[in-house]
Coordinates of C-alpha atoms in Angstrom, one line a residue:
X255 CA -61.1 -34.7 25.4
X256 CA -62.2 -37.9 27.1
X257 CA -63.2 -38.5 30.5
X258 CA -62.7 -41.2 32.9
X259 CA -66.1 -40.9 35.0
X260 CA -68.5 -38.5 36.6
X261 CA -69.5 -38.9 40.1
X262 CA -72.7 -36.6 40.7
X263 CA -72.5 -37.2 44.7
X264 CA -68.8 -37.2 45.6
X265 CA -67.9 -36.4 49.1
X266 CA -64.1 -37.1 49.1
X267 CA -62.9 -34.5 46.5
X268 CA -63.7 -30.9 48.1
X269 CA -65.9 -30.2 50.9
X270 CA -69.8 -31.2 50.8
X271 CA -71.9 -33.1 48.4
X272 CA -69.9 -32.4 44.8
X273 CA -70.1 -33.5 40.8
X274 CA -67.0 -34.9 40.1
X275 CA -65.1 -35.1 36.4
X276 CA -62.4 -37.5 36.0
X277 CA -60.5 -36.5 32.8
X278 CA -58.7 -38.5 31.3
X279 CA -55.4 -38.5 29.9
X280 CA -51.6 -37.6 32.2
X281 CA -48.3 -37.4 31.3
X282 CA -47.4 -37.0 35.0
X283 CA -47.7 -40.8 35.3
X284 CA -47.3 -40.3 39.4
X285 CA -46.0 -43.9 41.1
X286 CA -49.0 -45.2 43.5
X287 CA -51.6 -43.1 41.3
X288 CA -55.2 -44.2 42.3
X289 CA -56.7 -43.6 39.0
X290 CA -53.4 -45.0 36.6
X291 CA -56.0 -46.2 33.9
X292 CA -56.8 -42.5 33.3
X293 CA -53.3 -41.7 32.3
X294 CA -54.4 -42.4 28.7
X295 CA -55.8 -39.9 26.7
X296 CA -57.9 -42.0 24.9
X297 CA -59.7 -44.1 28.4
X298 CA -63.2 -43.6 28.7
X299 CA -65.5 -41.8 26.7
X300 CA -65.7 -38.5 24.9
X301 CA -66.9 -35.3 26.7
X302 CA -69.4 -34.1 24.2
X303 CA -72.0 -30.9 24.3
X304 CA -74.3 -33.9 25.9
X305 CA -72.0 -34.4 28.7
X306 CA -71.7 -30.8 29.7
X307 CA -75.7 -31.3 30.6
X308 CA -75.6 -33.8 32.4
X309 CA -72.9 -32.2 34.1
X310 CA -74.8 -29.3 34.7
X311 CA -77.6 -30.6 35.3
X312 CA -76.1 -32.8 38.0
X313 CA -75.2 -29.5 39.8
X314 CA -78.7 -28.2 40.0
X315 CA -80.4 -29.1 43.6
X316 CA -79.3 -27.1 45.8
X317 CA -77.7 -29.8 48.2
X318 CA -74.7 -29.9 45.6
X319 CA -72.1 -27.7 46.8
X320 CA -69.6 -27.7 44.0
X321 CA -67.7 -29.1 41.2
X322 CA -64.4 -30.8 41.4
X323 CA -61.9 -31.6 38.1
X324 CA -59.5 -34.0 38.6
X325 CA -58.5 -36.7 36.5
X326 CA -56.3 -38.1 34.6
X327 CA -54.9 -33.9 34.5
X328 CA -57.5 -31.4 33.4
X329 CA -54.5 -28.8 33.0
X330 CA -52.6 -30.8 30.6
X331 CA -53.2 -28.7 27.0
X332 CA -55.0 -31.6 25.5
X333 CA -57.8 -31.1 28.2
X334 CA -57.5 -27.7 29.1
X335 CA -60.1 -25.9 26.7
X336 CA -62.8 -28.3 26.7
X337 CA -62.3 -28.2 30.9
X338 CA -62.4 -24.1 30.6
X339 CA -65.7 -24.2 28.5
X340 CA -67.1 -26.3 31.6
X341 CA -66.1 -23.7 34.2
X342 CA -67.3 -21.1 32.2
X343 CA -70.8 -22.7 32.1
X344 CA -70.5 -23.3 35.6
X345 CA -69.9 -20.0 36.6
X346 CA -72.5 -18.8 34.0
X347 CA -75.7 -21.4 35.5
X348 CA -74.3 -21.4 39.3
X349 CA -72.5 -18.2 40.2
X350 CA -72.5 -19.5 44.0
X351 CA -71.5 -22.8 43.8
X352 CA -67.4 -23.4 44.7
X353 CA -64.8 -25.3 41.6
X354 CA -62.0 -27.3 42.9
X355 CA -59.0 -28.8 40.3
X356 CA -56.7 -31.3 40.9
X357 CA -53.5 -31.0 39.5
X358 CA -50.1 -32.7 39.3
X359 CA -48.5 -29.1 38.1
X360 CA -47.3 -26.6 40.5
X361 CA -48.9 -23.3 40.6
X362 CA -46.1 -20.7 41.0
X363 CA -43.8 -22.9 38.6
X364 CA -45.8 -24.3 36.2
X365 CA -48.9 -23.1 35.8
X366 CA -48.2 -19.2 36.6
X367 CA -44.6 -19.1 35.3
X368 CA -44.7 -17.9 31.7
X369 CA -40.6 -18.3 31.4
X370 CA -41.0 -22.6 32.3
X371 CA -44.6 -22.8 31.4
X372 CA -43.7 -24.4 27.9
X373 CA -41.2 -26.8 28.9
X374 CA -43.0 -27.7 32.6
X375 CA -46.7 -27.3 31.6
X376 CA -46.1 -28.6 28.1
X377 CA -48.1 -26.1 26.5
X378 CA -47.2 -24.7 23.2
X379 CA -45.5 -21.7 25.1
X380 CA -47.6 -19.2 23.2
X381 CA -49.2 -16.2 24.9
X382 CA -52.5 -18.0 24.0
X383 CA -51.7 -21.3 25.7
X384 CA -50.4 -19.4 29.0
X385 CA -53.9 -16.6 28.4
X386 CA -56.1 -20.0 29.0
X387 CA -54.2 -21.3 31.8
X388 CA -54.7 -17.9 33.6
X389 CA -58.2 -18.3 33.0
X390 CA -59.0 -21.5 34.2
X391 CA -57.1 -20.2 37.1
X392 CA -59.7 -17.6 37.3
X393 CA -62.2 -19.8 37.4
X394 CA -61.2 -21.8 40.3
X395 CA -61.8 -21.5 44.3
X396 CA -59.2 -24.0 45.2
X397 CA -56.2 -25.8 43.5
X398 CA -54.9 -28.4 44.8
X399 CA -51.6 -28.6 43.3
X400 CA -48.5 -30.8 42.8
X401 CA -48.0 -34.8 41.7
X402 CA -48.8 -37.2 44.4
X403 CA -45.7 -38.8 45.3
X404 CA -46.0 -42.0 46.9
X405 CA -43.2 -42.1 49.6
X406 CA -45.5 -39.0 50.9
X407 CA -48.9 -40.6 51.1
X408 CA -50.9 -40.0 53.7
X409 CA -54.4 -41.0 54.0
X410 CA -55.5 -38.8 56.9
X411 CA -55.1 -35.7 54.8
X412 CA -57.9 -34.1 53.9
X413 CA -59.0 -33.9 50.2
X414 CA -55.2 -34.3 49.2
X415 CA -53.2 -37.9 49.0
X416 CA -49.6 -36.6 49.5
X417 CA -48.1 -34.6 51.9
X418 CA -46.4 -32.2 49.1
X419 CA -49.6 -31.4 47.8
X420 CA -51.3 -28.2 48.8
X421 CA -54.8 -26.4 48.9
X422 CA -54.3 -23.4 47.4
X423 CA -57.2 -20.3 47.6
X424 CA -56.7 -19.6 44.4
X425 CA -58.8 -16.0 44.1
X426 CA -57.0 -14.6 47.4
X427 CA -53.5 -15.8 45.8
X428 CA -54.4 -14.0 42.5
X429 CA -55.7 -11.0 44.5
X430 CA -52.7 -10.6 46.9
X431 CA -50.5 -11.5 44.2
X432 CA -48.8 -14.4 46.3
X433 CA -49.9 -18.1 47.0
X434 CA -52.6 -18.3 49.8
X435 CA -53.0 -21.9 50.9
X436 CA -56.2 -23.1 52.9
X437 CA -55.5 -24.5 56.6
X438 CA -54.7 -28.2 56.4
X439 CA -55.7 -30.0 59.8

């Protein structure tokens, strides 16, 4: 996987102070994207063992409130792994810091749906593919979910840039079995 950028003091992706990843690579391809030169999969540079340090490291003091993945798409299969190692190193080091991901899918349809999860996630479609989905999911606080669609832009929304897109709690959704979103003044 390569990534776009890292921002280790980002305060417009997810509430407080925040380390940012930028992934890079989308097949969404959204009209009016912000960040279209991560659309390739080969922009940037590659996320190496040395990257997940800094990354971690960056998430140390105790003013950093969280981590935020957005991209690029950190759910597309090409990214997905190398993103789940992250969390899981995340959750590991800092059990109480919060993980927010950006994501052009849609969580009941493409992410949770094993019957479209092939064609509309374009994973492989194997029980494997959909089993690491589920646990990224797992990993996260908050999605924020759905392609950003221009003719919906809105740029008083908080930590969203279309009206379509949602803040999903993502452990009371998997809990109650049902999609919890957060309040969105």
């Amino acid at each position: 996987m390569n990534y776009a950028e890292i921002k280790k003091t980002d305060v417009a992706n997810g509430p407080g102070i925040r380390v940012s990843l930028f992934v890079s690579g989308c097949t969404h391809r959204c009209r009016g994207c912000f960040n279209s030169e991560a659309w390739d999969f080969d922009y940037g540079q590659e996320y190496t063992e040395e990257t997940e340090r800094e990354i971690l490291q960056a998430l140390a003091p105790d003013y950093i409130r969280g981590l935020s993945v957005l991209g690029g798409e950190p759910m597309e299969p090409e990214n997905r792994g190398t993103v789940l190692r992250l969390l899981r190193a995340v959750r590991k080091q800092f059990p109480g810091k919060d993980i927010w991901c950006y994501t052009g899918y849609g969580y009941e349809k493409d992410l949770l749906c094993r019957g479209t999860f092939s064609e509309q996630a374009k994973g492989d479609g194997t029980e494997a593919d959909y089993a690491e989905t589920m646990e990224v999911l797992r990993m996260l606080d908050v999605l924020v979910d759905g392609e950003f669609v221009e003719g919906q832009k809105n740029l008083s929304l908080a930590f969203r840039g279309s009206e379509n897109q949602r803040l999903i709690d993502v452990q009371a959704s998997l809990r109650q079995g049902e999609t919890i979103c957060l309040p969105q003044d």
